Short mmCIF file of C-alpha atoms in Angstrom, two decimals:
data_model
loop_
_atom_site.label_atom_id
_atom_site.label_comp_id
_atom_site.label_asym_id
_atom_site.label_seq_id
_atom_site.Cartn_x
_atom_site.Cartn_y
_atom_site.Cartn_z
CA LYS A 710 1.46 -16.75 -14.56
CA LYS A 711 -1.48 -18.61 -13.05
CA LYS A 712 -4.98 -17.27 -13.49
CA SER A 713 -6.90 -16.12 -10.43
CA LYS A 714 -9.85 -18.21 -9.32
CA LYS A 715 -12.92 -16.76 -7.59
CA LYS A 716 -13.90 -18.55 -4.40
CA LYS A 717 -17.45 -18.83 -3.08
CA ASN A 718 -16.69 -16.77 0.03
CA GLY A 719 -15.36 -13.79 -1.91
CA VAL A 720 -11.68 -14.71 -1.73
CA ILE A 721 -9.65 -14.90 -4.93
CA GLU A 722 -6.72 -17.30 -5.06
CA THR A 723 -3.60 -15.67 -6.48
CA THR A 724 0.12 -16.29 -6.84
CA GLU A 725 1.05 -12.61 -6.49
CA ILE A 726 2.11 -10.85 -3.29
CA ASN A 727 3.37 -7.27 -3.16
CA GLU A 728 6.88 -6.46 -1.91
CA ALA A 729 5.56 -4.21 0.87
CA THR A 730 4.14 -6.90 3.16
CA GLU A 731 3.23 -6.71 6.85
CA ILE A 732 2.71 -9.52 9.34
CA LEU A 733 -0.91 -9.74 10.51
CA PHE A 734 -0.63 -12.82 12.74
CA GLU A 735 1.99 -15.42 13.68
CA ASP A 736 2.23 -18.25 16.20
CA ASP A 737 3.95 -21.65 16.26
CA SER A 738 1.70 -23.03 13.51
CA ILE A 739 0.81 -20.28 11.03
CA ARG A 740 2.03 -16.96 9.71
CA ILE A 741 -0.30 -14.57 7.87
CA SER A 742 1.15 -11.57 6.05
CA TYR A 743 -0.60 -9.04 3.84
CA SER A 744 -0.19 -6.13 1.44
CA ALA A 745 -2.71 -3.85 -0.23
CA GLN A 746 -3.06 -1.82 -3.41
CA PRO A 747 -5.87 -0.59 -5.68
CA SER A 748 -7.55 -3.16 -7.91
CA SER A 749 -6.61 -3.32 -11.57
CA LYS A 750 -10.29 -2.78 -12.41
CA LYS A 751 -11.89 0.39 -10.98
CA PRO A 752 -8.70 1.31 -9.08
CA SER A 753 -10.23 4.52 -7.74
CA GLN A 754 -12.91 2.53 -5.90
CA TYR A 755 -11.65 -0.93 -4.94
CA LEU A 756 -8.70 -2.02 -2.83
CA ASP A 757 -7.16 -5.51 -3.12
CA ILE A 758 -5.85 -6.83 0.19
CA ARG A 759 -3.50 -9.71 -0.57
CA PHE A 760 -2.85 -12.37 2.06
CA LEU A 761 -0.10 -14.98 2.23
CA THR A 762 -0.96 -17.73 4.71
CA GLU A 763 1.87 -20.12 5.63
CA ASN A 764 1.84 -23.34 7.60
CA ILE A 765 5.06 -23.10 9.64
CA GLY A 766 4.11 -25.97 11.96
CA SER A 767 4.29 -29.76 11.63
CA ASN A 768 0.60 -30.64 11.21
CA ILE A 769 -1.95 -30.22 8.43
CA ILE A 770 -4.31 -27.33 9.16
CA LYS A 771 -7.86 -28.03 8.08
CA SER A 772 -9.09 -24.45 7.68
CA ILE A 773 -7.89 -20.91 8.44
CA LYS A 774 -10.51 -18.18 8.60
CA LEU A 775 -10.43 -14.39 8.75
CA SER A 776 -13.31 -12.37 10.25
CA LEU A 777 -13.55 -8.68 9.38
CA SER A 778 -15.14 -6.11 11.67
CA LYS A 779 -17.47 -3.51 10.20
CA SER A 780 -15.79 -0.36 8.93
CA SER A 781 -17.27 2.91 7.71
CA SER A 782 -14.27 3.47 5.42
CA PHE A 783 -13.76 0.02 3.87
CA LYS A 784 -16.55 -2.37 2.92
CA PRO A 785 -16.30 -5.86 1.36
CA LYS A 786 -17.17 -5.96 -2.33
CA ASP A 787 -19.50 -8.83 -1.44
CA LYS A 788 -21.55 -6.77 1.02
CA ASP A 789 -22.87 -9.64 3.11
CA GLU A 790 -19.51 -11.32 3.62
CA THR A 791 -17.56 -10.85 6.85
CA LYS A 792 -15.80 -14.24 7.11
CA TYR A 793 -13.22 -15.49 4.60
CA THR A 794 -11.21 -18.69 4.22
CA LEU A 795 -7.48 -18.01 3.82
CA GLY A 796 -6.44 -21.65 3.56
CA LYS A 797 -7.80 -25.21 3.49
CA LYS A 798 -5.99 -28.47 4.25
CA LEU A 799 -2.71 -26.57 4.41
CA ALA A 800 0.21 -28.99 4.69
CA PRO A 801 3.38 -28.21 6.68
CA ASN A 802 5.84 -25.93 4.83
CA SER A 803 3.17 -24.90 2.33
CA SER A 804 1.32 -21.63 1.77
CA ASN A 805 -1.76 -20.14 0.15
CA SER A 806 -2.14 -16.71 -1.42
CA SER A 807 -5.49 -14.96 -1.69
CA VAL A 808 -7.13 -11.59 -2.25
CA ILE A 809 -10.09 -9.89 -0.61
CA LYS A 810 -11.61 -6.95 -2.48
CA MET A 811 -12.75 -3.98 -0.41
CA LYS A 812 -14.64 -0.90 -1.54
CA CYS A 813 -12.84 2.22 -0.35
CA VAL A 814 -15.38 4.78 0.87
CA LYS A 815 -12.70 7.14 2.16
CA PHE A 816 -9.13 7.19 3.48
CA THR A 817 -7.14 9.70 5.47
CA GLY A 818 -3.61 8.37 4.93
CA ASP A 819 -3.07 8.41 8.68
CA ASN A 820 -3.89 5.32 10.71
CA ASP A 821 -6.33 3.71 8.24
CA ILE A 822 -7.08 0.28 9.68
CA ILE A 823 -9.50 -2.64 9.36
CA LYS A 824 -10.08 -4.63 12.55
CA CYS A 825 -10.21 -8.42 12.23
CA LYS A 826 -9.68 -11.79 13.92
CA VAL A 827 -8.05 -15.05 12.80
CA SER A 828 -9.19 -18.54 13.74
CA TYR A 829 -8.15 -22.11 12.93
CA GLY A 830 -9.00 -25.34 14.73
CA ASP A 831 -9.49 -24.47 18.41
CA ASN A 832 -7.29 -21.39 18.12
CA LYS A 833 -8.68 -17.86 17.99
CA SER A 834 -6.72 -14.64 17.92
CA GLY A 835 -7.57 -11.49 19.78
CA SER A 836 -8.40 -8.32 17.88
CA LEU A 837 -5.96 -7.66 15.02
CA SER A 838 -5.46 -4.66 12.74
CA ILE A 839 -4.88 -4.57 8.99
CA LYS A 840 -2.93 -1.31 8.77
CA LEU A 841 -3.14 0.43 5.42
CA MET A 842 -0.17 2.70 4.74
CA THR A 843 -0.76 5.73 2.52
CA TYR A 844 1.13 4.17 -0.40
CA CYS A 845 -1.46 1.36 -0.45
CA PHE A 846 -3.85 3.83 -2.08
CA ILE A 847 -1.57 4.78 -5.00
CA THR A 848 -3.06 3.50 -8.25
CA ASN A 849 -1.33 2.24 -11.39
CA GLU A 850 -3.43 4.47 -13.63
CA SER A 851 -1.58 6.07 -16.53
CA ILE A 852 -0.62 9.72 -15.95
CA GLU A 853 1.22 10.34 -19.24
CA ASP A 854 -1.56 12.53 -20.65
CA GLU A 855 -1.44 14.77 -17.56
CA VAL A 856 2.19 14.75 -16.35
CA ASN A 857 5.08 13.76 -18.62
CA ASP A 858 7.84 16.35 -18.12
CA GLU A 859 9.07 18.90 -15.57
CA GLU A 860 6.87 21.68 -16.91
CA SER A 861 3.65 19.69 -16.61
CA PHE A 862 4.82 18.34 -13.22
CA MET A 863 5.35 21.84 -11.80
CA LYS A 864 2.00 22.97 -13.19
CA PHE A 865 0.26 20.12 -11.37
CA ALA A 866 2.31 20.56 -8.16
CA GLU A 867 1.30 24.24 -8.02
CA ASP A 868 -2.40 23.51 -8.65
CA LYS A 869 -4.08 24.62 -5.39
CA GLU A 870 -7.10 22.38 -5.89
CA LYS A 871 -5.26 19.14 -6.70
CA CYS A 872 -1.98 19.63 -4.83
CA GLY A 873 -2.63 22.53 -2.48
CA TYR A 874 -1.05 20.99 0.64
CA ARG A 875 2.67 20.54 1.31
CA ALA A 876 5.15 18.83 3.62
CA SER A 877 8.93 19.23 3.31
CA GLU A 878 11.98 18.02 5.22
CA LYS A 879 15.73 17.46 4.85
CA ILE A 880 16.67 13.85 5.56
CA LYS A 881 20.23 12.72 6.41
CA LEU A 882 20.55 9.09 5.38
CA GLY A 883 22.49 6.51 7.36
CA ASP A 884 25.77 4.97 6.21
CA ASN A 885 23.96 1.79 5.18
CA ARG A 886 21.47 3.60 2.91
CA SER A 887 22.39 5.28 -0.37
CA ILE A 888 20.42 8.00 -2.13
CA ALA A 889 19.78 5.65 -5.05
CA ASP A 890 18.36 2.96 -2.74
CA SER A 891 16.10 5.50 -1.08
CA LEU A 892 14.75 6.75 -4.40
CA ASP A 893 14.18 3.16 -5.54
CA THR A 894 11.79 2.86 -2.59
CA LEU A 895 9.53 5.43 -4.20
CA VAL A 896 9.17 3.36 -7.34
CA LYS A 897 9.25 -0.18 -5.93
CA ILE A 898 7.14 0.24 -2.79
CA TRP A 899 5.19 3.44 -3.34
CA ARG A 900 4.75 2.71 -7.07
CA VAL A 901 4.98 6.41 -8.01
CA ASN A 902 5.98 7.49 -11.52
CA ASN A 903 9.46 8.95 -12.00
CA ILE A 904 8.91 12.02 -14.21
CA THR A 905 12.43 13.54 -14.34
CA SER A 906 15.81 12.66 -12.84
CA THR A 907 19.23 14.36 -12.77
CA LYS A 908 22.27 14.18 -10.47
CA SER A 909 20.84 16.84 -8.17
CA LYS A 910 17.05 16.45 -8.31
CA ALA A 911 14.17 14.16 -9.22
CA THR A 912 10.39 14.45 -9.56
CA TYR A 913 7.69 11.84 -9.04
CA PHE A 914 3.93 11.87 -9.55
CA ALA A 915 1.02 9.56 -8.76
CA LYS A 916 -2.74 9.28 -8.65
CA LEU A 917 -4.38 7.91 -5.52
CA MET A 918 -7.79 6.40 -4.92
CA LYS A 919 -10.78 8.74 -4.59
CA ASP A 920 -9.34 11.17 -7.16
CA LYS A 921 -6.43 12.39 -5.03
CA TYR A 922 -2.94 13.32 -6.28
CA LEU A 923 0.65 13.27 -5.13
CA ALA A 924 3.62 15.27 -6.45
CA ILE A 925 7.09 14.64 -5.01
CA TYR A 926 10.11 16.91 -5.59
CA ILE A 927 13.50 15.75 -4.33
CA ARG A 928 16.86 17.52 -4.15
CA THR A 929 19.90 15.34 -3.51
CA ASN A 930 23.24 16.06 -1.81
CA THR A 931 25.65 13.22 -2.55
CA LYS A 932 28.47 14.68 -0.41
CA LYS A 933 26.29 14.63 2.71
CA ASN A 934 24.30 11.54 1.62
CA ALA A 935 21.13 13.53 2.20
CA ILE A 936 17.92 14.43 0.41
CA GLU A 937 15.39 17.22 0.72
CA MET A 938 11.90 15.89 0.09
CA THR A 939 8.88 18.07 -0.72
CA ILE A 940 5.49 16.41 -1.10
CA ASN A 941 2.44 18.19 -2.50
CA GLY A 942 -0.99 16.59 -2.38
CA THR A 943 -4.75 16.97 -2.16
CA GLU A 944 -4.97 16.84 1.66
CA GLN A 945 -2.52 17.79 4.43
CA GLU A 946 -3.13 14.68 6.51
CA TYR A 947 -1.91 12.15 3.96
CA VAL A 948 0.92 14.41 2.74
CA ASP A 949 2.31 14.56 6.30
CA SER A 950 1.77 10.83 6.65
CA MET A 951 3.63 10.02 3.41
CA LEU A 952 6.66 11.99 4.58
CA GLU A 953 6.76 10.22 7.93
CA GLN A 954 6.32 6.80 6.29
CA PHE A 955 9.15 7.47 3.85
CA LYS A 956 11.43 8.51 6.72
CA SER A 957 10.57 5.36 8.67
CA ILE A 958 11.57 3.22 5.69
CA VAL A 959 14.83 4.93 4.70
CA LEU A 960 16.08 5.64 8.24
CA ASN A 961 15.62 2.07 9.54
#
């Protein structure tokens, strides 16, 4: 594993890119994709936005820059920085990975975005959006001292202050999607902690940035290839959003 290297303009070179990536910009010469998750240090405050910049053309690209618009919800760790270099002297069929650290002031879980623009050579994009899905705010903080079995899970899920809002729905999966694959999504993409699991039900728990919580209770029906998902959390908006995002993943 290669060590990260801090760049002068606030970008950190890295070899890691999350599985849950989105395309920010693509033309005949470059493709820029991104993912986001809380920083390993101070995960409740800082969000790492990871970029993978690829040269898919036939010429060397001297410099690729990203300009961020001002946001009241997300602010660069380096306060005065708004422009970042995502690649230099990028040869054809090569790529560069990098991270920009943002301080999270607040998030709603529904349509959290950062506006930006991409430029290289004489090419400039129009306005682009870095869309931050609710699972981007789930931290990797240990929860073993708080939730480690079904009893402690239910106690947390029923806590009105921490998990007082709920969304629930029965989801019939398609023929190309198994229950096991769908539940793997919770761990691999959402990065939630599997607390308990049996043939008929499973529970998951996670901390989010800004001291928010998420408790997920799932009942499974293998005969109908269906699940019933109940999500409890700190705010209704991101609980509803999580349910819709999960459906969009498993039903596509």
